[in-house]
Each structure stands twice: as structure tokens, then as C-alpha cells.
PDB file of C-alpha atoms and ligand atoms in Angstrom:
ATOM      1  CA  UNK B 247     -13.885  -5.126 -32.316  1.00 58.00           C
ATOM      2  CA  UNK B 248     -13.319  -6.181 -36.038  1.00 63.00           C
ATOM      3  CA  UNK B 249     -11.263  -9.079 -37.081  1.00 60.00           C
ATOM      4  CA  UNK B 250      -8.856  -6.991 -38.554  1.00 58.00           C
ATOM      5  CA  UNK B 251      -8.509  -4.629 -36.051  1.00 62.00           C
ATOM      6  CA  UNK B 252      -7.898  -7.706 -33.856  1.00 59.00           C
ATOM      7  CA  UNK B 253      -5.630  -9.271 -35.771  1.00 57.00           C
ATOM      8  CA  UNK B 254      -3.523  -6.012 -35.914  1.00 56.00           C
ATOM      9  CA  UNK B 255      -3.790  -5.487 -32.044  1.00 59.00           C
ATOM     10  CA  UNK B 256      -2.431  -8.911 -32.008  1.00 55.00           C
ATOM     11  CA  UNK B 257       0.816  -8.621 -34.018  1.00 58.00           C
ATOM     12  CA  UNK B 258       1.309  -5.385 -31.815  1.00 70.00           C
ATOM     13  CA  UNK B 259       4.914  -6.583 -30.095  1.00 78.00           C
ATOM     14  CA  UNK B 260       3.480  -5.750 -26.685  1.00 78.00           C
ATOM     15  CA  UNK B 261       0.015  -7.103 -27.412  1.00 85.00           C
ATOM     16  CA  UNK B 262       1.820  -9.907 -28.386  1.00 84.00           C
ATOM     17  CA  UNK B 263       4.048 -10.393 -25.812  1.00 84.00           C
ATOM     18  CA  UNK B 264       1.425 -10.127 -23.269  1.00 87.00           C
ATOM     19  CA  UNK B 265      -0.635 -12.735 -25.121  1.00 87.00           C
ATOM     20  CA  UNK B 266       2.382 -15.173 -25.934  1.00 86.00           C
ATOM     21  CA  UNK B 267       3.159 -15.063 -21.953  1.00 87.00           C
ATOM     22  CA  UNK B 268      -0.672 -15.809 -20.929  1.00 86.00           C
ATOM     23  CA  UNK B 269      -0.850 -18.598 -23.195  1.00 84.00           C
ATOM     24  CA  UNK B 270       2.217 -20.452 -22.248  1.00 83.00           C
ATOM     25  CA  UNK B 271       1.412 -20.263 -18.481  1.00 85.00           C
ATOM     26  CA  UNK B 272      -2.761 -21.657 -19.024  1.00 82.00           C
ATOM     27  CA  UNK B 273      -0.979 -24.394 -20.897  1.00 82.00           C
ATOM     28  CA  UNK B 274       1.552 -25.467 -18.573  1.00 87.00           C
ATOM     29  CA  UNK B 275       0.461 -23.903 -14.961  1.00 91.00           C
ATOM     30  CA  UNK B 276       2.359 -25.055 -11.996  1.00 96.00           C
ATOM     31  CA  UNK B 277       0.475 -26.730  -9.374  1.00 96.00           C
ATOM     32  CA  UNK B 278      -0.254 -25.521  -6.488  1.00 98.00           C
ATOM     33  CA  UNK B 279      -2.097 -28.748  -4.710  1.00 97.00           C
ATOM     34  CA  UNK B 280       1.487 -30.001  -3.751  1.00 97.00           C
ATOM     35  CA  UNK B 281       2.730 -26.908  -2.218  1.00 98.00           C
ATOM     36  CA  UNK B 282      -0.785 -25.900  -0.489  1.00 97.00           C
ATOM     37  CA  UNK B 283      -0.147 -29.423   1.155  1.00 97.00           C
ATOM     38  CA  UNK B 284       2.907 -28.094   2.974  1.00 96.00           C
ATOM     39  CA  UNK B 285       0.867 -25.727   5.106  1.00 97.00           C
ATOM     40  CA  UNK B 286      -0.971 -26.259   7.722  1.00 98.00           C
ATOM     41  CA  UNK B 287      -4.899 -26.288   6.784  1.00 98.00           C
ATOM     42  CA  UNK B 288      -6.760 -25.882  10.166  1.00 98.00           C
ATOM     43  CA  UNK B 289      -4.654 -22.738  10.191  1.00 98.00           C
ATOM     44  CA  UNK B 290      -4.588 -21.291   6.845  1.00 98.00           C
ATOM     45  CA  UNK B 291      -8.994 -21.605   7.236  1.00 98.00           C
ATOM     46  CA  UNK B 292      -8.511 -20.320  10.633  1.00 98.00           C
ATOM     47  CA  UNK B 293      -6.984 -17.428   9.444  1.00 98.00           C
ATOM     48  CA  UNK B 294      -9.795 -16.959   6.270  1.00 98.00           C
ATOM     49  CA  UNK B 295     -12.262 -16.784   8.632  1.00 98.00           C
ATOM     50  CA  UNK B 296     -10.692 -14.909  11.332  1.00 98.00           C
ATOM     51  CA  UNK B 297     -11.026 -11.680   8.377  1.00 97.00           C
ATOM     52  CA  UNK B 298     -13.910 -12.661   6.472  1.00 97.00           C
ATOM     53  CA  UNK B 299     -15.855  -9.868   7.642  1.00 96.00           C
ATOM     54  CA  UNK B 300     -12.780  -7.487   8.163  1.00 96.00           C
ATOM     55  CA  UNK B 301     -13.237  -4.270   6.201  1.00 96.00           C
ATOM     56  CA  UNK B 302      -9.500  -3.725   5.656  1.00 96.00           C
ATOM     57  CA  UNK B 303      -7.981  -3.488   2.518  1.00 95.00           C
ATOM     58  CA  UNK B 304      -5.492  -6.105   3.054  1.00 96.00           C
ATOM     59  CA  UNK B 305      -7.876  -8.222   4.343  1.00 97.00           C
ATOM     60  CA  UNK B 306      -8.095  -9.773   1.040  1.00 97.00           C
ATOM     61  CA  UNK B 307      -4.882 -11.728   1.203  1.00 98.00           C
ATOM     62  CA  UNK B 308      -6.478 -14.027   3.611  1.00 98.00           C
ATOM     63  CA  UNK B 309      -7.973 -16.037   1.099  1.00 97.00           C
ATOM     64  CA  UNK B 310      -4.912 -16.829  -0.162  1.00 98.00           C
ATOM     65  CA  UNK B 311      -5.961 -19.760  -3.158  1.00 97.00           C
ATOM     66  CA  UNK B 312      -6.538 -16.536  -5.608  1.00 98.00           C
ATOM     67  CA  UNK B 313      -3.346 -14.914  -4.480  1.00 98.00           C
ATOM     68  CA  UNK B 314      -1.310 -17.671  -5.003  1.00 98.00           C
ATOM     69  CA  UNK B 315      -2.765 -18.594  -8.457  1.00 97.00           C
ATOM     70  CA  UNK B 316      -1.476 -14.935  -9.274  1.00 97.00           C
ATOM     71  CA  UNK B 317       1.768 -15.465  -7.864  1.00 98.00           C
ATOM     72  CA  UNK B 318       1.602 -18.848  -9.700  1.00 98.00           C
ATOM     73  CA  UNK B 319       1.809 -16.304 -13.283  1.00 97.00           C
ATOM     74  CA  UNK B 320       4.699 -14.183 -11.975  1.00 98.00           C
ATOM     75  CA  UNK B 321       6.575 -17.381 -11.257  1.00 98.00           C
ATOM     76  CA  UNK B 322       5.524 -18.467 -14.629  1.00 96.00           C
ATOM     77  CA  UNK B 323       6.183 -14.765 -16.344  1.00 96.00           C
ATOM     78  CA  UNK B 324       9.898 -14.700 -14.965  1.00 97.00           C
ATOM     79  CA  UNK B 325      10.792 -18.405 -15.951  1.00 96.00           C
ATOM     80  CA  UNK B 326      11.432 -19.257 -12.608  1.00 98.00           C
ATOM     81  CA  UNK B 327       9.463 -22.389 -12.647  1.00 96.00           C
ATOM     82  CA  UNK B 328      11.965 -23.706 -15.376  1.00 95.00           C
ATOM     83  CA  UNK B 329      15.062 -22.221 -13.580  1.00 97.00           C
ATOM     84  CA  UNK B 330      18.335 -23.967 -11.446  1.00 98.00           C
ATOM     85  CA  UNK B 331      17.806 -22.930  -8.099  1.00 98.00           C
ATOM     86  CA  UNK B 332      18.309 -19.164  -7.387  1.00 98.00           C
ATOM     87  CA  UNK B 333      19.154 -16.581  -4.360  1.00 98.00           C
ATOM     88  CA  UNK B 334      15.997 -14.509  -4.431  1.00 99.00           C
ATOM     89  CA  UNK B 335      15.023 -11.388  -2.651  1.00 99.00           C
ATOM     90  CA  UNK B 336      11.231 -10.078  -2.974  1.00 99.00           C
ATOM     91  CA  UNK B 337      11.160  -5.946  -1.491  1.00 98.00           C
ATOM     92  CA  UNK B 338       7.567  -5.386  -0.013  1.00 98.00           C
ATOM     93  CA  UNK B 339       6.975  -9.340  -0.061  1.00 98.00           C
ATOM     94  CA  UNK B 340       3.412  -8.564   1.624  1.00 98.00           C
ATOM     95  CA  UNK B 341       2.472 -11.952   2.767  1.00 98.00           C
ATOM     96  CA  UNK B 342       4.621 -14.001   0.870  1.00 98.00           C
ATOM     97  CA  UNK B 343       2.999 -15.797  -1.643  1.00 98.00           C
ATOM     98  CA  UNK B 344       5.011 -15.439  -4.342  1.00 99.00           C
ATOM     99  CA  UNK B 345       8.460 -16.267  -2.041  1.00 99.00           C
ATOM    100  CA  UNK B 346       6.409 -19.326  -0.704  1.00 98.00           C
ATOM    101  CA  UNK B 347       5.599 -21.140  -4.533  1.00 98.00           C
ATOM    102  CA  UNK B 348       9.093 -20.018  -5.172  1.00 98.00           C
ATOM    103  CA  UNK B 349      10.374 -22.004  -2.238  1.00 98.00           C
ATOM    104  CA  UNK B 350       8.294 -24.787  -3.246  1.00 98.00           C
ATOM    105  CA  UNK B 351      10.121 -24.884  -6.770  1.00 98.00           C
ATOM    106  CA  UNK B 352      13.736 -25.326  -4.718  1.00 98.00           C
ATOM    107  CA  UNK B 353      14.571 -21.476  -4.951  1.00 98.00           C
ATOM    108  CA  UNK B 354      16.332 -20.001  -1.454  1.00 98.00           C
ATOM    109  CA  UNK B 355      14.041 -16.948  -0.532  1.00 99.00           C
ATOM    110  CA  UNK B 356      14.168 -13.998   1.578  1.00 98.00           C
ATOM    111  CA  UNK B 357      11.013 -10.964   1.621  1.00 99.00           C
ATOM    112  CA  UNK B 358      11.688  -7.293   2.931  1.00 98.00           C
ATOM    113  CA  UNK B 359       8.695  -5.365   4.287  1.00 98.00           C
ATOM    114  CA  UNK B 360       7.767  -3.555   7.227  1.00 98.00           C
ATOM    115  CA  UNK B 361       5.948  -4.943  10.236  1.00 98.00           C
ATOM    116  CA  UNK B 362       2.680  -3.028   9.830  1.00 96.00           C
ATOM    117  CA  UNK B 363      -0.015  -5.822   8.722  1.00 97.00           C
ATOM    118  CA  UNK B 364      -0.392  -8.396  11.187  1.00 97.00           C
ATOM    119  CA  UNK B 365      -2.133 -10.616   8.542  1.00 98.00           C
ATOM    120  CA  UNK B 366       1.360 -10.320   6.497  1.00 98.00           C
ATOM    121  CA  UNK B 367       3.172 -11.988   9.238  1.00 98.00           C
ATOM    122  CA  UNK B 368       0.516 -14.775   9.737  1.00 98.00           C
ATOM    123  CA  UNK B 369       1.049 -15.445   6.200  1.00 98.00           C
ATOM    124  CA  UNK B 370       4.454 -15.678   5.842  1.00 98.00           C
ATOM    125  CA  UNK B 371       4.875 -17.550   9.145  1.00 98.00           C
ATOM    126  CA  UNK B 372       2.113 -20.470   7.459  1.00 98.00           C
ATOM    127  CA  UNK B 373       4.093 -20.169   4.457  1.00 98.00           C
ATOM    128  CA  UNK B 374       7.342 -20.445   6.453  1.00 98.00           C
ATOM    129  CA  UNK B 375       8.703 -17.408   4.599  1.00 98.00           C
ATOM    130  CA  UNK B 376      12.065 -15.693   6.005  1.00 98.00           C
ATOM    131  CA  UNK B 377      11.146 -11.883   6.092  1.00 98.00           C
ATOM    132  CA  UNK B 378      13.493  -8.930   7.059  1.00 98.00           C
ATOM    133  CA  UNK B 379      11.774  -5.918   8.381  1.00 98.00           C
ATOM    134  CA  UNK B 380      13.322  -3.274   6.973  1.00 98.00           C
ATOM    135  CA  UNK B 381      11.528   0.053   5.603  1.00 98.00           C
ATOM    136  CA  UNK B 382      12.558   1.055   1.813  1.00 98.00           C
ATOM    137  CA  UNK B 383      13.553   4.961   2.477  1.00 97.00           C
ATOM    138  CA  UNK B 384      14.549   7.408  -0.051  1.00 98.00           C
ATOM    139  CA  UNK B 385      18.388   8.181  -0.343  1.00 98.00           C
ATOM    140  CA  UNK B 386      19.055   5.112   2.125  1.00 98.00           C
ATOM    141  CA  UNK B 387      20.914   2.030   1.630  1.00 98.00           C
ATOM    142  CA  UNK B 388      19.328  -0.891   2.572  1.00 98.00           C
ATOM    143  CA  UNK B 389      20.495  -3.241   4.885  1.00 98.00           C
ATOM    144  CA  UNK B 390      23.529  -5.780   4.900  1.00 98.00           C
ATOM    145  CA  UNK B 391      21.184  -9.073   4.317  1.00 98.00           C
ATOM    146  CA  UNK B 392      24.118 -11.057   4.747  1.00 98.00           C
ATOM    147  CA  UNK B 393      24.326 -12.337   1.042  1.00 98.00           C
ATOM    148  CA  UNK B 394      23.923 -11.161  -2.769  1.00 98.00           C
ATOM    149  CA  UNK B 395      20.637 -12.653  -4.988  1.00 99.00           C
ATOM    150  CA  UNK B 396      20.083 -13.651  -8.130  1.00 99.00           C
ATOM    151  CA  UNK B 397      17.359 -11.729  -8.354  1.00 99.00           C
ATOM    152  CA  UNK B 398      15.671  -9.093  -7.063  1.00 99.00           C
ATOM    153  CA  UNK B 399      12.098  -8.498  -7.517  1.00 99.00           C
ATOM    154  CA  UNK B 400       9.227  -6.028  -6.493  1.00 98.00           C
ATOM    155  CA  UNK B 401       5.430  -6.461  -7.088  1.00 98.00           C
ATOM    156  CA  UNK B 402       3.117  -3.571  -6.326  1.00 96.00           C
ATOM    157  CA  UNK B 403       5.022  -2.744  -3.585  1.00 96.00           C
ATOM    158  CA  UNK B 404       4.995   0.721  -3.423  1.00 91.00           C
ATOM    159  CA  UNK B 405       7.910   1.925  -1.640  1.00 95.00           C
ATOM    160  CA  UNK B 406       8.414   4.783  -4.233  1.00 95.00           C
ATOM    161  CA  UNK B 407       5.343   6.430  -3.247  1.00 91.00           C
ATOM    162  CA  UNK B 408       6.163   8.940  -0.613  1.00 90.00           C
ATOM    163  CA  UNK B 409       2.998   9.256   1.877  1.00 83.00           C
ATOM    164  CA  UNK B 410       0.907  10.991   2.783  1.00 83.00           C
ATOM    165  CA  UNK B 411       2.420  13.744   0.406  1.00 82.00           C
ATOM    166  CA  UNK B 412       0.997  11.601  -2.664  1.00 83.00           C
ATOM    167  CA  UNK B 413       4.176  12.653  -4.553  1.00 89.00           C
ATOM    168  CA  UNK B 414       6.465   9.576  -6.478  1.00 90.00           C
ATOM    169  CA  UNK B 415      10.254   9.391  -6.329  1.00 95.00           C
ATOM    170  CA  UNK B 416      11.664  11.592  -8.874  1.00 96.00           C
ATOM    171  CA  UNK B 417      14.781  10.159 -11.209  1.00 98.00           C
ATOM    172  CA  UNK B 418      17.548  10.867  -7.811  1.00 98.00           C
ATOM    173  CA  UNK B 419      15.663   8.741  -6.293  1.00 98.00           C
ATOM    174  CA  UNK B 420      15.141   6.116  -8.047  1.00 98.00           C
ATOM    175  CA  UNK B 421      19.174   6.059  -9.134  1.00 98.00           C
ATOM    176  CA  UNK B 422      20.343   5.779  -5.693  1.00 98.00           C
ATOM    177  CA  UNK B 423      17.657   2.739  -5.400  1.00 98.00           C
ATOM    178  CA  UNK B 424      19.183   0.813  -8.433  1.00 98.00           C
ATOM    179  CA  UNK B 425      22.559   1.738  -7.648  1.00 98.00           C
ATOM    180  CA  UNK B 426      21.967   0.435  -3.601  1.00 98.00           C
ATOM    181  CA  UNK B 427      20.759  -2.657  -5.026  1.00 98.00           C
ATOM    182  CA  UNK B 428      23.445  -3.410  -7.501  1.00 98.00           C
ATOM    183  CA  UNK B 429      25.590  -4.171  -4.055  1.00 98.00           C
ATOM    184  CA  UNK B 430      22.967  -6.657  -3.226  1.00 98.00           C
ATOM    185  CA  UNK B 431      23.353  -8.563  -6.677  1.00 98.00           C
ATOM    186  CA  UNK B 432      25.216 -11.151  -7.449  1.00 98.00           C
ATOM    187  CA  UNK B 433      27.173 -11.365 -11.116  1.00 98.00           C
ATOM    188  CA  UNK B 434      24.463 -11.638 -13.554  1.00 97.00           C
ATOM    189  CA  UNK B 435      21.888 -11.005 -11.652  1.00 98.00           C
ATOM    190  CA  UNK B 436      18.380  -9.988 -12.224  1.00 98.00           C
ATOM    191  CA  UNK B 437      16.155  -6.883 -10.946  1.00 99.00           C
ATOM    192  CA  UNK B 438      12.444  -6.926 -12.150  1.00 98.00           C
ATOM    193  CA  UNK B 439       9.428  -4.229 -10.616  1.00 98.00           C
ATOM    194  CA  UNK B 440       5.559  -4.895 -11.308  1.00 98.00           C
ATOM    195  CA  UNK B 441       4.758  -1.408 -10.545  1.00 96.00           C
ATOM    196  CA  UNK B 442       1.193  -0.259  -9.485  1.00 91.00           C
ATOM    197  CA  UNK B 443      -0.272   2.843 -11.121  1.00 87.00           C
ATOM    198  CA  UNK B 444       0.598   5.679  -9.373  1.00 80.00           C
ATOM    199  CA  UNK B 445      -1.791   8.785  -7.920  1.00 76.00           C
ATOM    200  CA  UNK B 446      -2.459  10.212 -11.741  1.00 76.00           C
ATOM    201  CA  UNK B 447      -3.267   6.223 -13.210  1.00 78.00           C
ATOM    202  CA  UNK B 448       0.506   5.908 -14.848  1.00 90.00           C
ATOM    203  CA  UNK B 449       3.210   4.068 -13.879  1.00 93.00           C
ATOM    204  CA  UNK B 450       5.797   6.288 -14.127  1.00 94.00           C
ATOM    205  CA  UNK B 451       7.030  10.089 -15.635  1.00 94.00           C
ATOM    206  CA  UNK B 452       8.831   9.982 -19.280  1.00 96.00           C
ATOM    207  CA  UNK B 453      11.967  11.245 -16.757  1.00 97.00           C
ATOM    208  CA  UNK B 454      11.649   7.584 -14.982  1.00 97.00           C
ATOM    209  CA  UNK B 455      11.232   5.720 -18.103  1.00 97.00           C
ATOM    210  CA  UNK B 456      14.179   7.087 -19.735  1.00 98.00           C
ATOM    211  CA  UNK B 457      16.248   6.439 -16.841  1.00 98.00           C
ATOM    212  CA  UNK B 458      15.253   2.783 -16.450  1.00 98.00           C
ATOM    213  CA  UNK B 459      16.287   2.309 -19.937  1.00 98.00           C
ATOM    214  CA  UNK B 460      19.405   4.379 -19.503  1.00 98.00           C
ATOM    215  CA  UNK B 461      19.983   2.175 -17.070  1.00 98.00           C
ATOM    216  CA  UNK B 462      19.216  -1.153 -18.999  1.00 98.00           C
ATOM    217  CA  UNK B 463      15.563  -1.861 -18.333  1.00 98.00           C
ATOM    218  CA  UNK B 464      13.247  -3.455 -20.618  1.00 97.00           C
ATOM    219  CA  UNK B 465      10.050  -1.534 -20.096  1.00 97.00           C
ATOM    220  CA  UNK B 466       6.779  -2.922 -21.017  1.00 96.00           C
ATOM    221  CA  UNK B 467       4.063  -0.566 -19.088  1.00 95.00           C
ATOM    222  CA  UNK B 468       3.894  -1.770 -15.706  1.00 96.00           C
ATOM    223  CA  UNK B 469       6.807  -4.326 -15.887  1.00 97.00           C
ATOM    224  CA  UNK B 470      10.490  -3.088 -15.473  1.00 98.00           C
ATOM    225  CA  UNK B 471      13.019  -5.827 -15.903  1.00 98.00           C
ATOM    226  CA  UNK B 472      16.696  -5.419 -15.788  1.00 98.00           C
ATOM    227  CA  UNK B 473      17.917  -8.730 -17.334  1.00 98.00           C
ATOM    228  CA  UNK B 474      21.835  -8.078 -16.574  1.00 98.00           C
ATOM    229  CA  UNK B 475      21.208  -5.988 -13.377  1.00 98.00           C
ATOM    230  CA  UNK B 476      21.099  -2.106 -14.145  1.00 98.00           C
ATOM    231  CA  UNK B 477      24.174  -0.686 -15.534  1.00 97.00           C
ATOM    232  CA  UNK B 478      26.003   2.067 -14.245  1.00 96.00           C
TER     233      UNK B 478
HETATM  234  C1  SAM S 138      -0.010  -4.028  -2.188  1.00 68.38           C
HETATM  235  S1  SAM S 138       1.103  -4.867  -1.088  1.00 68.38           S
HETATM  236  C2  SAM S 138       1.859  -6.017  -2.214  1.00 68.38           C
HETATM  237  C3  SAM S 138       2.455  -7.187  -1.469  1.00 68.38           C
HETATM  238  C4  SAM S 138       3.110  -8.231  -2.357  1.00 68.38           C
HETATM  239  N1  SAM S 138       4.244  -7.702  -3.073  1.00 68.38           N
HETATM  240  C5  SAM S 138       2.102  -8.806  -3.316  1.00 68.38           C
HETATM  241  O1  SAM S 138       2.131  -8.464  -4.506  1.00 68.38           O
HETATM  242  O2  SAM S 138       1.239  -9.605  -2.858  1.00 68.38           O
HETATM  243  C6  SAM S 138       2.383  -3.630  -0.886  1.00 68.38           C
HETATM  244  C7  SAM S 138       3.501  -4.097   0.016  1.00 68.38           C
HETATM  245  O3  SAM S 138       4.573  -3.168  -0.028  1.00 68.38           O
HETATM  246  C8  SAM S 138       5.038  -2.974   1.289  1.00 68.38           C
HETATM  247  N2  SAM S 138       5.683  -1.658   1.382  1.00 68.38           N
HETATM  248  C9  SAM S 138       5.134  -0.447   1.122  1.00 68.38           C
HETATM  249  N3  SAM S 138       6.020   0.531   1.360  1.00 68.38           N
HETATM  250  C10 SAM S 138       7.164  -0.089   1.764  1.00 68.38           C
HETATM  251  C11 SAM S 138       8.442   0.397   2.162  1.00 68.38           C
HETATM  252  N4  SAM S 138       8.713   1.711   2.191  1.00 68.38           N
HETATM  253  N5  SAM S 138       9.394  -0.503   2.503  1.00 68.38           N
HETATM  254  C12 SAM S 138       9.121  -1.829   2.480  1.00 68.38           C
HETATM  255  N6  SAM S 138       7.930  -2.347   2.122  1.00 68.38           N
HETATM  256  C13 SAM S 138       6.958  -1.482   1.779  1.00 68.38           C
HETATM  257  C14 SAM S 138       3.771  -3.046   2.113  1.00 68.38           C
HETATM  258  O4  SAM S 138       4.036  -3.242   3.481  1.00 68.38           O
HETATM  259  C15 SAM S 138       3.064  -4.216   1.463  1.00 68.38           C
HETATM  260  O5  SAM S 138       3.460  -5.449   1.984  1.00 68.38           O
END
């Protein structure tokens, strides 16, 4: 690419953004050593091996150094590493990594998923990550969990998916969800999604878009982040 086509890319505000955010967490990244010394190493290699040669998809996550250096930049991306301690809910929480560095940094953490990855509960149980099984429906509510959050975060979780009709929630949908978790909020609290690309490669319709920014949403592709919580 040419300089100046470079340069321009770079002053792009997202470009920017995106560039701003990756240099200020390679300069300053959290370590990890401390909080991998919390768990238990016999079992964390135990595990490693135990699906080295498993052909599952999720199989994966059980080398979990490159997983948490990713969860390392969403800490990072979200200022959480910098932040008073904070009430923090993760929906589809997989195995916990990102709940478990957040834990480390003095943050009180819960993770909703359902029960359907053994390797997930291994995880979070090395981690010692609190986990509500709970499946993200559609139209429904989701359970008392006993206390509001200051945030509320999602990454590639993909509870808006509905399977195996390969469609996405539609704007109803996705309304009721924000509403539902406005009751789970506390004042001034914080929703953000990492959404994964969907059956057709994009993240969302125009219809979605527009409501997450009806609804007070920063939207930057795959990132959604409702700063105040979504207004209604
Ligand atoms: C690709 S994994 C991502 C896990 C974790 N968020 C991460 O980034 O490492 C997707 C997760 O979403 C969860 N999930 C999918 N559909 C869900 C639903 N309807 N309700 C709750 N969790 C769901 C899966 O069980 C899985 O843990």
C-alpha cells in the first residue's frame, strides 16, 4: 500500500481508533504470570493434554495461555484494568477467561452459559469462575441473578443466532434483550457485545444497527457498546 494511502487509512476515525487501542495495550499489557500462578498447574496441563488430539471445535480453549492473552486485550479495550472494582456479568462466558483476569484485577464476576461443553466447566472450575447456567432465549427474561452489574458484557457469544434455522434475531428481538437487561443494570451501568459475523460474513442488518444506536450504542463494526446502559 502507498504511504499516502496509509497515512489516510490511518487518520480514518475507526482505523484510528482501532490502532490507538492496540498500541496502548502492547505498551502497557497486564500480566498474566501472577494470575496464571493462582491456578493449579498439574491441572490446567492435565487438561491441555487430555484434548490435544480432540477434533472438536472448542477444543481449542484448552490451551488456554493464547486465550487469556486475548482476554488480556478486552480487559485492556474496556479500561477495566484501570477501573475501581466493578459488579460484572459476562453472557456466554465460555470458559471463563476473560471473568478469571477480571477477578484477578479485584472485579466481582459472574458468567451465564449453558452446560453443554464439558471443557467450559473444567475451565471455569480451574479458574474458580462463578457460572449460572441459564440459556439466552428469544422473548425471555433472564433470570433473577440475585444482584444488578456494572457491566454487562458479551464476546462472540452467539445467543442471537437461532439454530439450526441459521436465521439472526430480528430488531423485536433484540429490544426485548436490551430492555431485559436494563433490569439487571445497576445506575450507570455499562452493556458492551463483541459480536461474531453472522451466516452472510456481517455483523448485523442496517435494521439492528439503527436500533442499537436508537438505543444509545456506539457501533464500531463488531463492537457494540452502550456507555450509559441502552436508553429506552
Ligand atoms: C464461541 S464461544 C465464546 C465463549 C467466550 N465468550 C469467549 O469469547 O471465549 C460461544 C459461547 O456462547 C455460549 N452460548 C451460545 N448460545 C447461548 C445461549 N443461547 N445462551 C447462553 N450462552 C450461549 C456458548 O455456550 C459458548 O460458551
Amino acid at each position: 500500500m502507498k504511504l499516502s494511502r496509509k497515512i489516510l487509512k490511518f487518520t480514518e476515525p475507526l482505523t484510528y481508533r482501532r490502532g490507538w487501542r492496540r498500541a496502548q495495550r502492547s505498551i502497557f499489557p497486564v500480566p498474566l504470570q501472577p494470575m496464571l500462578a493462582q491456578i493449579d498447574p498439574d491441572r490446567a496441563q492435565e487438561i491441555q493434554q487430555r484434548y490435544a488430539n480432540s477434533t472438536a471445535g472448542y477444543a481449542k480453549y484448552a490451551d488456554i495461555q493464547p486465550w487469556l492473552k486475548l482476554n488480556r486485550e478486552r480487559v485492556q479495550d474496556l479500561n477495566l484494568h484501570r477501573s475501581a472494582p466493578k459488579r460484572v456479568l459476562d453472557l456466554g462466558c465460555g470458559g471463563g477467561f476473560f471473568l478469571f483476569i477480571l477477578k484477578n484485577l479485584g472485579h466481582s464476576v459472574v458468567g451465564l452459559d449453558i452446560d453443554r461443553v464439558p471443557l467450559f466447566g473444567e475451565l471455569l472450575e480451574l479458574f474458580d469462575v462463578q457460572r449460572v447456567v441459564y440459556k439466552i432465549d428469544a422473548f425471555e427474561p433472564l433470570p433473577d441473578l440475585g444482584q444488578q452489574f456494572d457491566w454487562i458484557t458479551a464476546f462472540s457469544a452467539n445467543f442471537y443466532l437461532y439454530h439450526p434455522a441459521k436465521k439472526r434475531w430480528g430488531t423485536a428481538e433484540w429490544d426485548f434483550f436490551l430492555r431485559d437487561l436494563q433490569h439487571h443494570l445497576a445506575p450507570g451501568g455499562k452493556i458492551f457485545f463483541g459480536l461474531n459475523p453472522s451466516y452472510n460474513g456481517g455483523y448485523y442488518t442496517p435494521e439492528i444497527r439503527d436500533l442499537f444506536l436508537s438505543r444509545g450504542a456506539e457501533v464500531e463494526r463488531e463492537r457494540i457498546f452502550f456507555e450509559n446502559g441502552a436508553r429506552f
